[in-house]
Short mmCIF file of C-alpha atoms in Angstrom, two decimals:
data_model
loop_
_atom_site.label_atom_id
_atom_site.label_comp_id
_atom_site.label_asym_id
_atom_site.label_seq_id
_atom_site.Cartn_x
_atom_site.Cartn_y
_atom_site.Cartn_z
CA UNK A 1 10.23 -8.16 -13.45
CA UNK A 2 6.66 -8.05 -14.45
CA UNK A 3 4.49 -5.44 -15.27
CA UNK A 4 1.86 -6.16 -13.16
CA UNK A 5 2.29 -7.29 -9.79
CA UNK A 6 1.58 -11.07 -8.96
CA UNK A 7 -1.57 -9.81 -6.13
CA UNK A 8 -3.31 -7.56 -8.75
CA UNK A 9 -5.80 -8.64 -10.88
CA UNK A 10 -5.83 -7.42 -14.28
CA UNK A 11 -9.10 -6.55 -15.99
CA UNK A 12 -10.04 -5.27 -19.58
CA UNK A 13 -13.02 -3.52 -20.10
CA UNK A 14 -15.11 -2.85 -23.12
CA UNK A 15 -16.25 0.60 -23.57
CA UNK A 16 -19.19 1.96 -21.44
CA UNK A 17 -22.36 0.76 -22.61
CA UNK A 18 -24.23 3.46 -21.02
CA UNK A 19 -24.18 6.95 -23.51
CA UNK A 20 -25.63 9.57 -25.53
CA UNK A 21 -27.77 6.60 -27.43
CA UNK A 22 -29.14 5.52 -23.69
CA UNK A 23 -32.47 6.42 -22.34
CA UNK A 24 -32.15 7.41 -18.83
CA UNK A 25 -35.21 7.25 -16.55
CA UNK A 26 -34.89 8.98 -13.21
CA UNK A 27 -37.33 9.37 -10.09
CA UNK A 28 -35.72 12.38 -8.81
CA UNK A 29 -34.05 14.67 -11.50
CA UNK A 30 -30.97 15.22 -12.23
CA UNK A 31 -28.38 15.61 -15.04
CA UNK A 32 -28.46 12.60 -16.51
CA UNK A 33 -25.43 12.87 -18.87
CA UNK A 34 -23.24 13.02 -16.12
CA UNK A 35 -23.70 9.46 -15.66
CA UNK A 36 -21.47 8.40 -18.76
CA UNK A 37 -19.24 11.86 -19.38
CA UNK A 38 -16.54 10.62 -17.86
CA UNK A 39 -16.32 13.11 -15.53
CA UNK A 40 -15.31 12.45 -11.82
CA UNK A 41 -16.26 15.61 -10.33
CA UNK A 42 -19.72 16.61 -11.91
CA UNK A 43 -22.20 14.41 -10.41
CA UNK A 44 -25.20 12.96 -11.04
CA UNK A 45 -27.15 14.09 -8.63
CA UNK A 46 -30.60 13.12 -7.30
CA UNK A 47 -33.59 16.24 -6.39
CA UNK A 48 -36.10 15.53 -3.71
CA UNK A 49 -34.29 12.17 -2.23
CA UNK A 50 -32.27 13.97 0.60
CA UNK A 51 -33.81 11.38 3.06
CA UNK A 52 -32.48 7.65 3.81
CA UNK A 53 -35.57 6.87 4.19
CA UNK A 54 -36.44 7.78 0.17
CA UNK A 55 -34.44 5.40 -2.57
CA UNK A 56 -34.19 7.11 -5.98
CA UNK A 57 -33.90 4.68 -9.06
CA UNK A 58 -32.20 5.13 -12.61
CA UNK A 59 -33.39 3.25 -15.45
CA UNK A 60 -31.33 3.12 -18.61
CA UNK A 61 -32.18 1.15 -21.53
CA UNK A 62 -29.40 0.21 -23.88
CA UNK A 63 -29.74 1.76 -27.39
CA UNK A 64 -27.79 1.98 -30.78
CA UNK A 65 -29.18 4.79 -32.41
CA UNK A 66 -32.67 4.64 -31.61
CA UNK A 67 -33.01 1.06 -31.71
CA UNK A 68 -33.13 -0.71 -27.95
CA UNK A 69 -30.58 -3.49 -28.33
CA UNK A 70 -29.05 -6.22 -25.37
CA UNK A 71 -25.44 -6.12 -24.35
CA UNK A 72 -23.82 -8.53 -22.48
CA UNK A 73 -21.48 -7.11 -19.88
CA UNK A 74 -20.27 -8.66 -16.49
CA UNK A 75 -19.38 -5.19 -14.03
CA UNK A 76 -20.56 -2.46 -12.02
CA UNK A 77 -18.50 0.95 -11.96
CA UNK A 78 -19.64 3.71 -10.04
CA UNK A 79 -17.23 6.70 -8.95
CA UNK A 80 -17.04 9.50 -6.26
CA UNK A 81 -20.71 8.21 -5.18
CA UNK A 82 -22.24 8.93 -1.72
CA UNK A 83 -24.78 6.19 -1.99
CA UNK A 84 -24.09 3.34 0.68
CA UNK A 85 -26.48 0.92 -0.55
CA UNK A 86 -27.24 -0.03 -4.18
CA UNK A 87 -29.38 -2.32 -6.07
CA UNK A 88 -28.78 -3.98 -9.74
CA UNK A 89 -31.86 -5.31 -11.99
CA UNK A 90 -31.99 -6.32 -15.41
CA UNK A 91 -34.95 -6.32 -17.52
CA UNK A 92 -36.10 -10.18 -18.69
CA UNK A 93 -37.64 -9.26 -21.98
CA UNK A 94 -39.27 -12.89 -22.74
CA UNK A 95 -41.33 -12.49 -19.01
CA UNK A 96 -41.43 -8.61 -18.98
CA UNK A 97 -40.03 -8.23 -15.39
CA UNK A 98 -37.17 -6.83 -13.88
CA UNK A 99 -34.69 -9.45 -12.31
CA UNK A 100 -32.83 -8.44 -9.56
CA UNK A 101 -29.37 -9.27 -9.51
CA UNK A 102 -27.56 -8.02 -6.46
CA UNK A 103 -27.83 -5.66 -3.35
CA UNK A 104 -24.42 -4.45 -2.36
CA UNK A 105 -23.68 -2.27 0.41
CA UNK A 106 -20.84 0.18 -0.28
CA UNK A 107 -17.97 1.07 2.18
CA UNK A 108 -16.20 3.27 0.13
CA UNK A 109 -16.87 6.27 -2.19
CA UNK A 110 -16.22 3.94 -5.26
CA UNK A 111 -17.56 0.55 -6.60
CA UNK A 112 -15.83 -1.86 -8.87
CA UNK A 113 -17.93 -5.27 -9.05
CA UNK A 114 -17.18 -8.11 -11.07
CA UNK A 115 -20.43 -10.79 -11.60
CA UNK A 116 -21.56 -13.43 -14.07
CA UNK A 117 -22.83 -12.22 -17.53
CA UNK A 118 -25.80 -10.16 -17.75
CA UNK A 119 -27.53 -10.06 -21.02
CA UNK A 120 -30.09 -7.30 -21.12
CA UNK A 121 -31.16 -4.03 -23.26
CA UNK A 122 -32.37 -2.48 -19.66
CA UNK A 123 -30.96 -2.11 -15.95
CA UNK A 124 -32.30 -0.75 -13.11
CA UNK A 125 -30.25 0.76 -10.12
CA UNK A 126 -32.06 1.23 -6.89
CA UNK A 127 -30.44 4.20 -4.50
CA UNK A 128 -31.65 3.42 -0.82
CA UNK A 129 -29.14 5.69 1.26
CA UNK A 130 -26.00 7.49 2.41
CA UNK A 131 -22.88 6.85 3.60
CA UNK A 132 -21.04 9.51 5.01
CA UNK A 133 -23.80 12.14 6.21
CA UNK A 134 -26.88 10.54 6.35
CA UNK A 135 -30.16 12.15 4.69
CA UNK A 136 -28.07 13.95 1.55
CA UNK A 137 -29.28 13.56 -1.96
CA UNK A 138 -27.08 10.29 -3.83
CA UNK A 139 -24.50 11.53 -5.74
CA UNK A 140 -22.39 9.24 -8.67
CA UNK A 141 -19.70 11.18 -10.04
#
């Protein structure tokens, strides 16, 4: 019998890139360590975005230390999040933009997306609005 069933796929993840080390950037507050505590139920969650009409972003750049440094990773995880649609951007370093990646639209209260490689020191997530009652501040748990 096997361990895993034959419809599941199985996926190993590194540890979270995003930590203590990171610098966070927010437009509208928040605690910004409970983005990587690995806590479900304290959020992250945004002040003075409680309209769909107002996206909130989150910057993190990648550090060790002090030092910015690239990763390369190749998923999205966010949990117990109210946000319905979502934006991914790396930073290009060489050109000194910010490349966007994806735009996903969420139908549940959790994400799990798999995509090619992403080799960056910075990402951007764009917030644009609610799914369950619109005009609330986003929320990732």
């Amino acid at each position: 019998m096997a361990i895993v069933s034959g419809d599941r796929e199985v996926r190993i993840l590194t540890k979270n890139m995003v930590d203590s080390d990171s610098t966070i950037t927010v437009s509208h507050g928040g605690t910004t360590a409970n983005l990587y505590d690995r806590d479900l139920e304290t959020e992250y969650t945004t002040a003075g975005a409680a309209r769909d009409t107002i996206s909130a972003t989150i910057s993190i750049t990648f550090n060790v230390g002090s030092t910015e440094t690239q990763f390369t990773f190749n998923a999205l995880m966010l949990f117990n999040t109210n946000v319905k649609t979502i934006k991914l951007e790396s930073w290009n370093s060489t050109t000194s933009v910010w490349v966007n990646q994806f735009t996903r639209v969420l139908v549940n209260n959790s994400l799990c997306l798999t995509f090619g490689a992403i080799k960056t020191s910075r990402v951007r997530l764009t917030l644009y609005d609610t799914q369950t009652k619109f005009n609330q501040e986003k929320f990732i748990g």
